[in-house]
Tab-separated table of C-alpha atoms and ligand atoms in Angstrom:
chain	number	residue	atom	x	y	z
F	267	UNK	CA	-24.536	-27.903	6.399
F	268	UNK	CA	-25.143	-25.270	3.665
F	269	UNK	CA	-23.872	-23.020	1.455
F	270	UNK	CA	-22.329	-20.174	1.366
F	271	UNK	CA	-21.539	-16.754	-0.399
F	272	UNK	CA	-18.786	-14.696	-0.053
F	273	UNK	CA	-18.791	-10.961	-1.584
F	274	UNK	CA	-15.555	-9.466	-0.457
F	275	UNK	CA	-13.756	-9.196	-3.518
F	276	UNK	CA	-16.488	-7.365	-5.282
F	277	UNK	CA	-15.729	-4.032	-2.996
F	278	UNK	CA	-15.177	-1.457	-6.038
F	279	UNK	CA	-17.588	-3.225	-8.280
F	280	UNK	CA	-20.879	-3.478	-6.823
F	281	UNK	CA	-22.106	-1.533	-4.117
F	282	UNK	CA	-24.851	-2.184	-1.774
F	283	UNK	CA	-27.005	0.551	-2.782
F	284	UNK	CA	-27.122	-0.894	-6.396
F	285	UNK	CA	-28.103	-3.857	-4.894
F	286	UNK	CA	-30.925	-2.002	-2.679
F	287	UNK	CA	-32.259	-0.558	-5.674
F	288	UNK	CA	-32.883	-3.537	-7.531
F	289	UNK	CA	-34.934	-4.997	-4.759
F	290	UNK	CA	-38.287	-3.877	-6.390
F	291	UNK	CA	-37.568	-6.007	-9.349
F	292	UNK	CA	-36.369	-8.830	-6.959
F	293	UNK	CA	-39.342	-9.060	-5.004
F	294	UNK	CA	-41.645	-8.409	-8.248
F	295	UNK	CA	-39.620	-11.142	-9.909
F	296	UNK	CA	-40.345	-13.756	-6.336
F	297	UNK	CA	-43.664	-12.715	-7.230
F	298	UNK	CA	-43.739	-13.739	-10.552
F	299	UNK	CA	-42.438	-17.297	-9.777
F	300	UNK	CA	-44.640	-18.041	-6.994
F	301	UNK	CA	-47.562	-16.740	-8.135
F	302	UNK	CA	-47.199	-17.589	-11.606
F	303	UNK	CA	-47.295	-14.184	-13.149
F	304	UNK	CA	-44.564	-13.538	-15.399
F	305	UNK	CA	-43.848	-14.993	-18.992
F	306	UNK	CA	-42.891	-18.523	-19.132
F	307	UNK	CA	-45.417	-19.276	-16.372
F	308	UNK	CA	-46.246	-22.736	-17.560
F	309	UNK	CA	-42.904	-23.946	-16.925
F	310	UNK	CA	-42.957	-22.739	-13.180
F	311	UNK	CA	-43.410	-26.517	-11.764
F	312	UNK	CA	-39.625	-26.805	-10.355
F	313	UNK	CA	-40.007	-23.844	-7.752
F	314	UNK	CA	-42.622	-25.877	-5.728
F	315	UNK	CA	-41.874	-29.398	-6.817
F	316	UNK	CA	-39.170	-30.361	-4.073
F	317	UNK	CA	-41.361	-30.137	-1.662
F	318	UNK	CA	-43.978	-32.396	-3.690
F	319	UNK	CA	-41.986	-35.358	-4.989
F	320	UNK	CA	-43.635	-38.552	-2.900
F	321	UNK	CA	-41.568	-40.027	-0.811
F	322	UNK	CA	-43.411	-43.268	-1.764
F	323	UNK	CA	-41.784	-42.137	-5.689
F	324	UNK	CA	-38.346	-42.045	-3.712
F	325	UNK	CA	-38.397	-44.888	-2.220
F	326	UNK	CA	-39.505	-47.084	-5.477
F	327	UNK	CA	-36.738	-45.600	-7.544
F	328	UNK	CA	-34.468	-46.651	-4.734
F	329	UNK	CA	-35.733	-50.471	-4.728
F	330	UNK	CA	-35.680	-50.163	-8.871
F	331	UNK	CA	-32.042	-48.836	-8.058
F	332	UNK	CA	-31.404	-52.144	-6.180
F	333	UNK	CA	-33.485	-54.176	-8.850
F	334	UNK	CA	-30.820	-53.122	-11.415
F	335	UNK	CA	-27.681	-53.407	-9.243
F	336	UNK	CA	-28.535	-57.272	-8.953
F	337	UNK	CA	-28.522	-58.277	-12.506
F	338	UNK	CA	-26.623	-55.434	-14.277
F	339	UNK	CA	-22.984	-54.211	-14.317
F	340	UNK	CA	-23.260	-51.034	-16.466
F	341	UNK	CA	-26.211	-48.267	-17.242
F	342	UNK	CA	-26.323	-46.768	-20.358
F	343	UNK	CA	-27.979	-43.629	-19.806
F	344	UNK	CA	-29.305	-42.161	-23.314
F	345	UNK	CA	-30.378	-38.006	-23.365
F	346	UNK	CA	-28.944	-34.502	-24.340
F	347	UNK	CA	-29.567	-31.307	-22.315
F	348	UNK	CA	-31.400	-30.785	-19.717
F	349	UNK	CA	-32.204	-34.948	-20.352
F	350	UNK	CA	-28.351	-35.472	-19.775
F	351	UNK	CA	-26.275	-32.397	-18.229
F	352	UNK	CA	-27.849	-32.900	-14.609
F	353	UNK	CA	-27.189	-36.708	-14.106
F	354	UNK	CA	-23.749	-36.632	-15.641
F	355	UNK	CA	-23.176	-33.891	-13.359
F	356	UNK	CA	-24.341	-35.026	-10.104
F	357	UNK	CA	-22.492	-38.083	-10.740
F	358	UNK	CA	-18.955	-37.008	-11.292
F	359	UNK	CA	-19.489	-34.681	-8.457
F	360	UNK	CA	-20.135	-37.275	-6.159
F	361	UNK	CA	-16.603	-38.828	-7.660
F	362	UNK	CA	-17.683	-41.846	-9.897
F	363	UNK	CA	-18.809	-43.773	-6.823
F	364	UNK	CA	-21.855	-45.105	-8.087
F	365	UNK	CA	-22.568	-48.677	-7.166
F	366	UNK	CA	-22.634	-49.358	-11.356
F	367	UNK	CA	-20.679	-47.713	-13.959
F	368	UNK	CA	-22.806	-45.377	-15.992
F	369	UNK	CA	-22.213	-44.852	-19.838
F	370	UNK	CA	-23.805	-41.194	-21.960
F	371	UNK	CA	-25.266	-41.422	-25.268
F	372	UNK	CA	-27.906	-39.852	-27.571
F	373	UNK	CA	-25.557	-36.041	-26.442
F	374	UNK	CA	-23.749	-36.351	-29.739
F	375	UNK	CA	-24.026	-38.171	-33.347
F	376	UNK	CA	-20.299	-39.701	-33.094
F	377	UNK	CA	-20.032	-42.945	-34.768
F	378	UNK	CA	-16.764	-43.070	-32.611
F	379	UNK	CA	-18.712	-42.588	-29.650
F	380	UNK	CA	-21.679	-45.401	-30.186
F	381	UNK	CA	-18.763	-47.776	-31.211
F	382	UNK	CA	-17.825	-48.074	-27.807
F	383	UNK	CA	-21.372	-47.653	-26.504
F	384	UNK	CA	-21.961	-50.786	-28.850
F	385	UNK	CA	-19.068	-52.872	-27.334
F	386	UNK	CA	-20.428	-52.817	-23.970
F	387	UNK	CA	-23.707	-53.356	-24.588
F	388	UNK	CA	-21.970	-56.420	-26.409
F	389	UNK	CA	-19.946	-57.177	-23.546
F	390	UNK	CA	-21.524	-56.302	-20.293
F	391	UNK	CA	-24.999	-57.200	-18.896
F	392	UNK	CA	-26.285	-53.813	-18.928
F	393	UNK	CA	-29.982	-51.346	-18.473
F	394	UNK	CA	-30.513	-48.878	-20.791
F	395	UNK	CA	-32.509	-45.570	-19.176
F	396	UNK	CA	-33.541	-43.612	-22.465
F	397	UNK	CA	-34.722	-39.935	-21.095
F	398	UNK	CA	-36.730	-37.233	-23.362
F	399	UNK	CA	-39.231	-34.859	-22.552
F	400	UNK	CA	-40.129	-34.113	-25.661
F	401	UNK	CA	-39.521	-37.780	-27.361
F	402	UNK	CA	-38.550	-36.613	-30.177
F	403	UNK	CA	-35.126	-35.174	-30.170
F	404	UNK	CA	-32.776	-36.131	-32.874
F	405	UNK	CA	-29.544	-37.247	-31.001
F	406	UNK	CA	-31.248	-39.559	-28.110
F	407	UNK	CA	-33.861	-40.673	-31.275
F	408	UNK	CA	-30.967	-41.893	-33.462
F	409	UNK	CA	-28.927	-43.711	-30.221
F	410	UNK	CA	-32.132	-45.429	-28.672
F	411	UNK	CA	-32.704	-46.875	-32.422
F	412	UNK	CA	-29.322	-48.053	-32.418
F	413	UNK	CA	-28.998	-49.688	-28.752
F	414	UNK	CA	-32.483	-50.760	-28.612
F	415	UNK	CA	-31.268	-52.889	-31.763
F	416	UNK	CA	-28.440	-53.963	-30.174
F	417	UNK	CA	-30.182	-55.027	-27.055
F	418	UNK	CA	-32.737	-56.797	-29.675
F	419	UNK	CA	-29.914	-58.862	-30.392
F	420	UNK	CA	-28.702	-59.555	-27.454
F	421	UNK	CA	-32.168	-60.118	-25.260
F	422	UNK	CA	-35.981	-61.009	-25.786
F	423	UNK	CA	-38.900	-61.065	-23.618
F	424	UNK	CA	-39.133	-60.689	-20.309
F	425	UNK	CA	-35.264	-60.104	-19.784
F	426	UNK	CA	-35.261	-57.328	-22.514
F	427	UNK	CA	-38.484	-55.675	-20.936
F	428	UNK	CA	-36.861	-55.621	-17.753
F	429	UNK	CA	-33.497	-53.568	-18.968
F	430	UNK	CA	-34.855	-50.614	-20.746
F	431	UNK	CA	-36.669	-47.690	-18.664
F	432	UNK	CA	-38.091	-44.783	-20.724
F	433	UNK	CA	-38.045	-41.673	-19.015
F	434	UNK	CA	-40.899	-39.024	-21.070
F	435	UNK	CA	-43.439	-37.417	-21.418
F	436	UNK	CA	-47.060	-39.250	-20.172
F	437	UNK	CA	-48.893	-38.871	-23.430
F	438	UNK	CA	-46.968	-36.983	-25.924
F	439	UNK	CA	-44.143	-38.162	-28.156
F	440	UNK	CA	-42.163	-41.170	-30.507
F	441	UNK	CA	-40.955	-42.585	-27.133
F	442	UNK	CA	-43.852	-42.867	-25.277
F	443	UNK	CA	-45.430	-44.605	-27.961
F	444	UNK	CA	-42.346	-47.251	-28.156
F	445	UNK	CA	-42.496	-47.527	-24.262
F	446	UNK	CA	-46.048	-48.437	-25.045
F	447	UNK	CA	-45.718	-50.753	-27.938
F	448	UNK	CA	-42.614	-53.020	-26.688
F	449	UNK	CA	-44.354	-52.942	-23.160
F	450	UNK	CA	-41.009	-51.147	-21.502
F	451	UNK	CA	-41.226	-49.842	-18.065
F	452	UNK	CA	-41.649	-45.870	-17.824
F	453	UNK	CA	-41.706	-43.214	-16.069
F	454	UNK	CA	-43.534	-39.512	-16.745
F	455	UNK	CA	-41.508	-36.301	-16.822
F	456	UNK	CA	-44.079	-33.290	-15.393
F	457	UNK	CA	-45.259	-31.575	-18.345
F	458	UNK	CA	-44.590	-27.985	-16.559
F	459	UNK	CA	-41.259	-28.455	-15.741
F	460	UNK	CA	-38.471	-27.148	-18.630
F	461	UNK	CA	-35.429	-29.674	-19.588
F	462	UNK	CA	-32.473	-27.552	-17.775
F	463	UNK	CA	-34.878	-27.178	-14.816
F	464	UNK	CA	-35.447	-31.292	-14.457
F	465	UNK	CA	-32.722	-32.490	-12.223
F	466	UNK	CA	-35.201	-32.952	-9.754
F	467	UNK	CA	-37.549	-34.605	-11.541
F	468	UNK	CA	-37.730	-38.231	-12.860
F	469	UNK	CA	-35.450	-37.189	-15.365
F	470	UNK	CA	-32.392	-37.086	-12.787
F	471	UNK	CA	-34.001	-39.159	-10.497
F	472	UNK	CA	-34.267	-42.697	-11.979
F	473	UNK	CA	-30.515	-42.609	-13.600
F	474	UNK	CA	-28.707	-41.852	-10.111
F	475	UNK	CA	-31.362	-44.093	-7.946
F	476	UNK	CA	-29.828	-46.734	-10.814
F	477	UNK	CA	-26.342	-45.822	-10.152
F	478	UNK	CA	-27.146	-45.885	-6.375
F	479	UNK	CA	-26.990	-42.314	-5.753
F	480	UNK	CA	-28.748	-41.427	-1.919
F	481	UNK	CA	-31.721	-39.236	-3.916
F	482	UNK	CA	-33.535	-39.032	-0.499
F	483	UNK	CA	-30.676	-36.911	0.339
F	484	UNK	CA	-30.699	-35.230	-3.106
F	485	UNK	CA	-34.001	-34.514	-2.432
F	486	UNK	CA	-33.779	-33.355	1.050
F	487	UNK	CA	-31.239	-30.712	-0.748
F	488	UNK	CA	-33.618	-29.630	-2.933
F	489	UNK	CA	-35.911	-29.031	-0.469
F	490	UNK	CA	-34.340	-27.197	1.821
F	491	UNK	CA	-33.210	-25.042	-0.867
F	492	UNK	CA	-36.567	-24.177	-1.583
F	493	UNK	CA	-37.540	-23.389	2.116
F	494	UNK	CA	-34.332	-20.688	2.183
F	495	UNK	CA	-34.637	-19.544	-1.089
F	496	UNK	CA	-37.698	-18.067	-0.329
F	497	UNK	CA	-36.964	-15.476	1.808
F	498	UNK	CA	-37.759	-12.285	-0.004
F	499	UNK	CA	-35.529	-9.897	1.997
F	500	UNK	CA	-32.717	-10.269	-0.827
F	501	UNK	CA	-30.242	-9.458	1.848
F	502	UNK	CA	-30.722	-12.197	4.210
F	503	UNK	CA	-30.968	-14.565	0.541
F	504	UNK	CA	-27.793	-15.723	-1.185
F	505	UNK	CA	-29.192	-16.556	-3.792
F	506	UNK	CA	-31.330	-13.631	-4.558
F	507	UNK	CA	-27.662	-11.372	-3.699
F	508	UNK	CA	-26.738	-14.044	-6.688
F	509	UNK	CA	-28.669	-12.908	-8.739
F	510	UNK	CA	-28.595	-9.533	-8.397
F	511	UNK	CA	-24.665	-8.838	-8.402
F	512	UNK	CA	-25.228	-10.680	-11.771
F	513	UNK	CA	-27.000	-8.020	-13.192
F	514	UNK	CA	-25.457	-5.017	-11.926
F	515	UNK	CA	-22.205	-6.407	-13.127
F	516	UNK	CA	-23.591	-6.976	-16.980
F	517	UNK	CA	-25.102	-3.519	-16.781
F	518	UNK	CA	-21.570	-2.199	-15.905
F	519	UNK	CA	-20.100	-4.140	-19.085
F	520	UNK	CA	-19.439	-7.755	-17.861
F	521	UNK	CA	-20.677	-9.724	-20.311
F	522	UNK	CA	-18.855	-12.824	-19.512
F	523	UNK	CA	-19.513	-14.885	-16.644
F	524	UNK	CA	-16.370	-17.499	-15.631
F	525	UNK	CA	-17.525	-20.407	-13.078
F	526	UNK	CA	-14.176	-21.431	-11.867
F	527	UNK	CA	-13.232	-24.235	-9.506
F	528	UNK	CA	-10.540	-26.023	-8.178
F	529	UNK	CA	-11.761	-29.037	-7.842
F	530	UNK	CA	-12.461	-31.134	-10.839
F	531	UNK	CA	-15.794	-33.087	-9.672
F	532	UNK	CA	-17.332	-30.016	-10.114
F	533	UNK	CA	-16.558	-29.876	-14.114
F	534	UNK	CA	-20.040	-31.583	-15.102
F	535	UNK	CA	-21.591	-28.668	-13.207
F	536	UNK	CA	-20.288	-26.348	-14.859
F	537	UNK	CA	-21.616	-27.668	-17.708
F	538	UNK	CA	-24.765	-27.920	-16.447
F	539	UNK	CA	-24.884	-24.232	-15.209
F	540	UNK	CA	-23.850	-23.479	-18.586
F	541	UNK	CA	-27.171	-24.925	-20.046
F	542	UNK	CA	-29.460	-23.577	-17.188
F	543	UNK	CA	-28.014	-19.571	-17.748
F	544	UNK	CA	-27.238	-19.580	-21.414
F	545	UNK	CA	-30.948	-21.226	-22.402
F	546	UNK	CA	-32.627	-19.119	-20.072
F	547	UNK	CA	-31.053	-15.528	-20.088
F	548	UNK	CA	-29.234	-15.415	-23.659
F	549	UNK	CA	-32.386	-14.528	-26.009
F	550	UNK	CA	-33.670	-10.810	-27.451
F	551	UNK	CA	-30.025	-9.989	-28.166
F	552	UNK	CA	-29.440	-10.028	-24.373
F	553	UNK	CA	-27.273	-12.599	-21.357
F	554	UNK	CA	-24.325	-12.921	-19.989
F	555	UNK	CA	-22.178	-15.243	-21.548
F	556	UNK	CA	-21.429	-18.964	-19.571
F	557	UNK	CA	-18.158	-19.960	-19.521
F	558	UNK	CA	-16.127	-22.214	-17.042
F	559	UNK	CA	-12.866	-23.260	-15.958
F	560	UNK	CA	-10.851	-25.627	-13.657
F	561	UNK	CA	-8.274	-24.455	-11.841
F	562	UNK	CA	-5.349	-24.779	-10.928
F	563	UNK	CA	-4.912	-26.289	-14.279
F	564	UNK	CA	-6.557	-23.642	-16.273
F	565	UNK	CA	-3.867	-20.614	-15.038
F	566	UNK	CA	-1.931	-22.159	-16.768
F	567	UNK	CA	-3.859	-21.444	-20.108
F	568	UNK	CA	-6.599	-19.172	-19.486
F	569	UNK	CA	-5.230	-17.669	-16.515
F	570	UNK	CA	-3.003	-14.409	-18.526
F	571	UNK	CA	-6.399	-13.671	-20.048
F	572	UNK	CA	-8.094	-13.793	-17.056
F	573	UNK	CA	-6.001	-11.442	-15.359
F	574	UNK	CA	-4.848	-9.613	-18.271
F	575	UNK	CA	-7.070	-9.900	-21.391
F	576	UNK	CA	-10.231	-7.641	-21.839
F	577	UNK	CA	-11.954	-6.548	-18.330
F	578	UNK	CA	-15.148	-7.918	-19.627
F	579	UNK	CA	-14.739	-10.808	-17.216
F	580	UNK	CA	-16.389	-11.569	-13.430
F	581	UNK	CA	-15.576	-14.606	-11.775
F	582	UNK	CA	-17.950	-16.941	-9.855
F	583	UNK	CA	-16.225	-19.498	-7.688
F	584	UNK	CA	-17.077	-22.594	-6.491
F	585	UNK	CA	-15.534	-24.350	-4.032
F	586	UNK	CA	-15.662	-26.863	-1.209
F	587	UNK	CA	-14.654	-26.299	1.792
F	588	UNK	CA	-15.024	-29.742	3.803
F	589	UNK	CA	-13.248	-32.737	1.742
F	590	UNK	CA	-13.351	-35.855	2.663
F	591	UNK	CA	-10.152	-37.151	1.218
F	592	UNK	CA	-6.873	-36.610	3.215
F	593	UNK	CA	-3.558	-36.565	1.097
F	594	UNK	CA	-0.605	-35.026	3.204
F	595	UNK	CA	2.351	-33.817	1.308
F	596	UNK	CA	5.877	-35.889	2.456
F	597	UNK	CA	8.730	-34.357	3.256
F	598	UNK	CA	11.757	-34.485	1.753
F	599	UNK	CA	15.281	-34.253	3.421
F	600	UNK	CA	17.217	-32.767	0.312
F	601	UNK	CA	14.083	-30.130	-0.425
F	602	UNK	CA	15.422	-29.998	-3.761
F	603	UNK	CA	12.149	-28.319	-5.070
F	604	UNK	CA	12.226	-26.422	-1.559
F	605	UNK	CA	8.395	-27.624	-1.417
F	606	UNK	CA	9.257	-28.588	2.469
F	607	UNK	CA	7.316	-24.998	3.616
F	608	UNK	CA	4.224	-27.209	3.314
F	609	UNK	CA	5.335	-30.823	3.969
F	610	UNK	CA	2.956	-32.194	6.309
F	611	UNK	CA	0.486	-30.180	5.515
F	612	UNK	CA	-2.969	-31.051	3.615
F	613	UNK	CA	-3.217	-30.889	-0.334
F	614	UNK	CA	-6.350	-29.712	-0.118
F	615	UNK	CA	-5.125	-27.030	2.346
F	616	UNK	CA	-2.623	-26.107	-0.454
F	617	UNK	CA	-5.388	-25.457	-2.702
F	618	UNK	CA	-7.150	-23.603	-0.751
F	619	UNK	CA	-4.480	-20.957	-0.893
F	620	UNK	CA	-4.369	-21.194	-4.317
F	621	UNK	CA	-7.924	-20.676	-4.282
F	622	UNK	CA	-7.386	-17.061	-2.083
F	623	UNK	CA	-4.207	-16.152	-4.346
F	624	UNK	CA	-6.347	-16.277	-7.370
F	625	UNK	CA	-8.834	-14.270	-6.117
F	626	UNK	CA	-6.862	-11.914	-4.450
F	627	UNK	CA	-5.058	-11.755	-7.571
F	628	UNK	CA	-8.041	-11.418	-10.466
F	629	UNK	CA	-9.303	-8.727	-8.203
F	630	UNK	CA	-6.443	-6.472	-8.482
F	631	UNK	CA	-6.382	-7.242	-12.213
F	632	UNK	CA	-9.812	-5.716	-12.789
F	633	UNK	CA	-12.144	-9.225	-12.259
F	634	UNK	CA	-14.821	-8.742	-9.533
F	635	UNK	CA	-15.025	-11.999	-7.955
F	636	UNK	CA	-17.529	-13.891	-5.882
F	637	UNK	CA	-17.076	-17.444	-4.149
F	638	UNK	CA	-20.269	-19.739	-3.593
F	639	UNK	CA	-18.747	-22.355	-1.270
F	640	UNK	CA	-20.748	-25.652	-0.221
F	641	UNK	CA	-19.875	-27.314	3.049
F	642	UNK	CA	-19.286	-31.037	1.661
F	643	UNK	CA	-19.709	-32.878	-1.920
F	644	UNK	CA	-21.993	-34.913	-0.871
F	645	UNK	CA	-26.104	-35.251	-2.671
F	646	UNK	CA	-27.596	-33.376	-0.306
F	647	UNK	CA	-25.312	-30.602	-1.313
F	648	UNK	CA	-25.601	-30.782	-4.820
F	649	UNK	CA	-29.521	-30.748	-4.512
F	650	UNK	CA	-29.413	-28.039	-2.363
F	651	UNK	CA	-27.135	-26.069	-5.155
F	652	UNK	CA	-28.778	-26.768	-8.011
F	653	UNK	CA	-32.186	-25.252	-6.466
F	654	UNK	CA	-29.823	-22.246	-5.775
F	655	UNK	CA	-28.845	-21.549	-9.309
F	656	UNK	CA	-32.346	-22.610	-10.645
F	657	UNK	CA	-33.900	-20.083	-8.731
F	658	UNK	CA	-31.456	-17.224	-9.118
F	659	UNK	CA	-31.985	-17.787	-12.853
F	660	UNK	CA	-35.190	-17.239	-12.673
F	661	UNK	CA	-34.960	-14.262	-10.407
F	662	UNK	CA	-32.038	-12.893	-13.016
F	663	UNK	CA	-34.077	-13.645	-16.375
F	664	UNK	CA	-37.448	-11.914	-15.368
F	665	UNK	CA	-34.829	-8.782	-13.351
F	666	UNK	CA	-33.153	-8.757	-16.569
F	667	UNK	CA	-36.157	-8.885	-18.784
F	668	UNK	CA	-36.145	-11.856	-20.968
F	669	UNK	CA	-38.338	-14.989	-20.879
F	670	UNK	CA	-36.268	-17.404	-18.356
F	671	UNK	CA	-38.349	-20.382	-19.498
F	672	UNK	CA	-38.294	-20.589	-23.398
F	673	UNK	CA	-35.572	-21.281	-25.796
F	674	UNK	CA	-36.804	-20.251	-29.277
F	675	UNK	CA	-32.862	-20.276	-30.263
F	676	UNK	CA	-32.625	-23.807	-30.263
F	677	UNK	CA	-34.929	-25.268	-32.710
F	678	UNK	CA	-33.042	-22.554	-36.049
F	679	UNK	CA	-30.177	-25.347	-36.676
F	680	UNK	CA	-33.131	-27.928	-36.248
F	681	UNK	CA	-34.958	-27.023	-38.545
F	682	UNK	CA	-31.782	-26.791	-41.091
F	683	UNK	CA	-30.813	-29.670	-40.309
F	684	UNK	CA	-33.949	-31.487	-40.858
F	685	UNK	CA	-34.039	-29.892	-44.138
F	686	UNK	CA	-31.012	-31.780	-45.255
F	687	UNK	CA	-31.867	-34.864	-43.719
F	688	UNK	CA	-34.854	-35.096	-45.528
F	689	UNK	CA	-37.159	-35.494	-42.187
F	690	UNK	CA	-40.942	-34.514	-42.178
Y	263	LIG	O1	-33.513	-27.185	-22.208
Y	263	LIG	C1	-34.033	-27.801	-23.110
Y	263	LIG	O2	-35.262	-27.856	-23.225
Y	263	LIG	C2	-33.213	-28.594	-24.100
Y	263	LIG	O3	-31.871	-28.331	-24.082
Y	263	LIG	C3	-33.491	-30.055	-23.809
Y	263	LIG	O4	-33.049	-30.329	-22.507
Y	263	LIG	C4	-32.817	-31.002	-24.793
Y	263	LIG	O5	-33.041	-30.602	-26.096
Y	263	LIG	C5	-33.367	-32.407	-24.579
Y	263	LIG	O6	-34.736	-32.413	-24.822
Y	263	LIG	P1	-35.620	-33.711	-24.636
Y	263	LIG	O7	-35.574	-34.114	-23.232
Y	263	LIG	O8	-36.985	-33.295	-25.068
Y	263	LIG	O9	-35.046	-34.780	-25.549
């Protein structure tokens, strides 16, 4: 069980002196998340927080989990972000097999989009889970007032009280105060723990417990991420190594960071990533830029830029290496496509080759590569990796010098915005 790095195609690109000599910064960084003594140091709560989530917490979310399976057939699970990236995430990774089907709003303003959110609150016996930290973003503000209508219509009393959980702040914001006044069940989001960094925290953890997601395991991932990534010898740490190829790579002109995978579960966390490192390192004219692909099908679009195009480029991929589908390729007595070199083989084996060809390939064009490989896609695994990039963000941001734990940038097009909508 674990996960893995491998450095081999980096030969060339980053040395392990350069490495060595950012260990000062490494450790002084570890210092400045566990100790609390580095900008941003209200927002520290995720480093420790695995290892203080009550297992009593778990195991209520679990029987609410159960609660909902019994009388519902769909979730519609209402957030942006941090408030939506993580549980959309987890989810497909674990391949859609959640005991009840689980619907996004509130991470857009398409009419198109609540149409069909609409229908099936029309249509299905469903449980809204509304999630904001803050309470007051726009996007989940605008599709709560919508569904929460259209559950008004639909149910009263008791039965509506039971099928919408608020997921917030304790004190602070418009949704508390609705959780309040129409006497809906909620839950508190810890106030020192930052939207991309809340996977962990009731924000992530009452959605999947609803779809039936094992978050004891997720948990359990979590925490033993923080046990190993604590180990302040940086080379005997993954994810510290992470984090500091990342930065001697930018300093040598890669400015572009390309999560690849080849296995399309892993899409959401991409997009996920993307939030945690973009938010937290691109700020003060500084960061490497998040981008992500899915491959094979990607080289066959991006992939003559990629090995080609400007060498501003590294690679980080992800990949599994114990699947739990088998899918053996037939044979075929004509072998028209002459395919019959790997008939009876695995698929997955198949794409594991074109996993090394890629790499093997992108290195020779100029792309330093790296390959962060979990044993199995299971919730353990994907608690255990999000702790991993969490904490090598952190690490990164302070190493690179930026605030890892604010995001001025975001709130410029607010405030536009709100100018034209006429909002106070
Ligand atoms: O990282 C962040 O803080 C943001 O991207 C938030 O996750 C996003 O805006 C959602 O915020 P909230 O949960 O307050 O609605």
């Amino acid at each position: 069980m674990g996960i893995f790095l491998n450095t081999d195609y980096l030969k060339g690109f980053v040395s392990e002196s350069e490495i060595k000599a950012l260990v000062p910064a490494i450790e002084g960084a570890h210092k400045d998340l566990h100790e609390k003594t580095g900008a941003g140091n209200d927002f520290l709560g995720w480093v420790t927080l695995p290892s203080q989530i009550p297992d009593a917490l778990v195991a209520e979310l679990m029987a609410l989990g159960k609660e909902v399976q019994s009388h519902s057939e769909a979730i519609i699970s209402i957030g942006i972000g941090g408030s939506y990236l993580g549980i959309r995430s987890t989810l497909e990774f674990l391949g859609g097999d959640q005991k009840i089907p689980v619907y996004y709003a509130g991470h857009n303003m398409s009419a198109i989009d609540m149409g069909r959110i609409i229908k099936i609150v029309e249509n299905k016996r469903v449980t809204v889970v509304v999630i904001s930290k803050s309470g007051v973003t726009t996007e989940p503000a605008l599709a709560f007032r919508i569904v929460d209508a259209a559950m008004k219509r639909k149910y009263s009393g008791e039965e509506l009280k039971k099928r919408v959980i608020c997921v917030t702040d304790e004190k602070k914001g418009a949704l508390r105060q609705i959780a309040q006044s129409q006497e809906y069940r909620s839950y508190v989001i810890p106030d020192d723990v930052g939207g991309r960094f809340s996977v962990q925290t009731t924000v992530g953890l009452v959605p999947l417990a609803l779809a039936g997601v094992d978050i004891k395991a997720f948990v359990d991932g979590f925490r033993t991420g923080e046990k190993e990534y604590a180990n302040t010898n940086v080379l005997n740490n993954p994810c510290y190594q992470y984090a500091a190829i990342r930065n001697v790579l930018y300093k040598k002109g890669k400015t572009i960071e390309m999560m690849a995978s080849f296995y399309p579960n892993v899409q959401y966390v991409t997009e996920w990533w993307k939030q945690l490192y973009g938010e937290s390192e691109g700020k003060g004219g500084q960061g490497i830029f998040p981008a992500s692909t899915i491959l094979s099908t990607d080289l066959h679009s991006m992939g003559q830029l990629m090995q080609d195009g400007m060498r501003n480029i590294f690679e980080t991929f992800l990949m599994i290496d114990t699947i739990d589908q088998s899918m053996v390729i037939p044979s075929q007595p004509e072998d028209t496509d002459k395919f019959n070199c790997v008939a009876g083989k695995e698929l997955d084996w198949v794409n594991k080759q074109a996993y090394k060809a890629t790499a093997d390939a992108h290195f020779e064009g100029g792309v330093p590569n790296l390959c962060i490989t979990l044993d199995k896609a299971d919730a353990f695994h994907i608690g255990q990796l999000y702790y991993f990039f969490e904490k090598a963000v952190g690490i990164s941001g302070y190493v690179l010098g930026v605030n890892p734990f604010d995001q001025p940038g975001v709130e410029a097009y607010k405030k536009k915005m709100f100018a034209l909508l006429g909002k106070k």
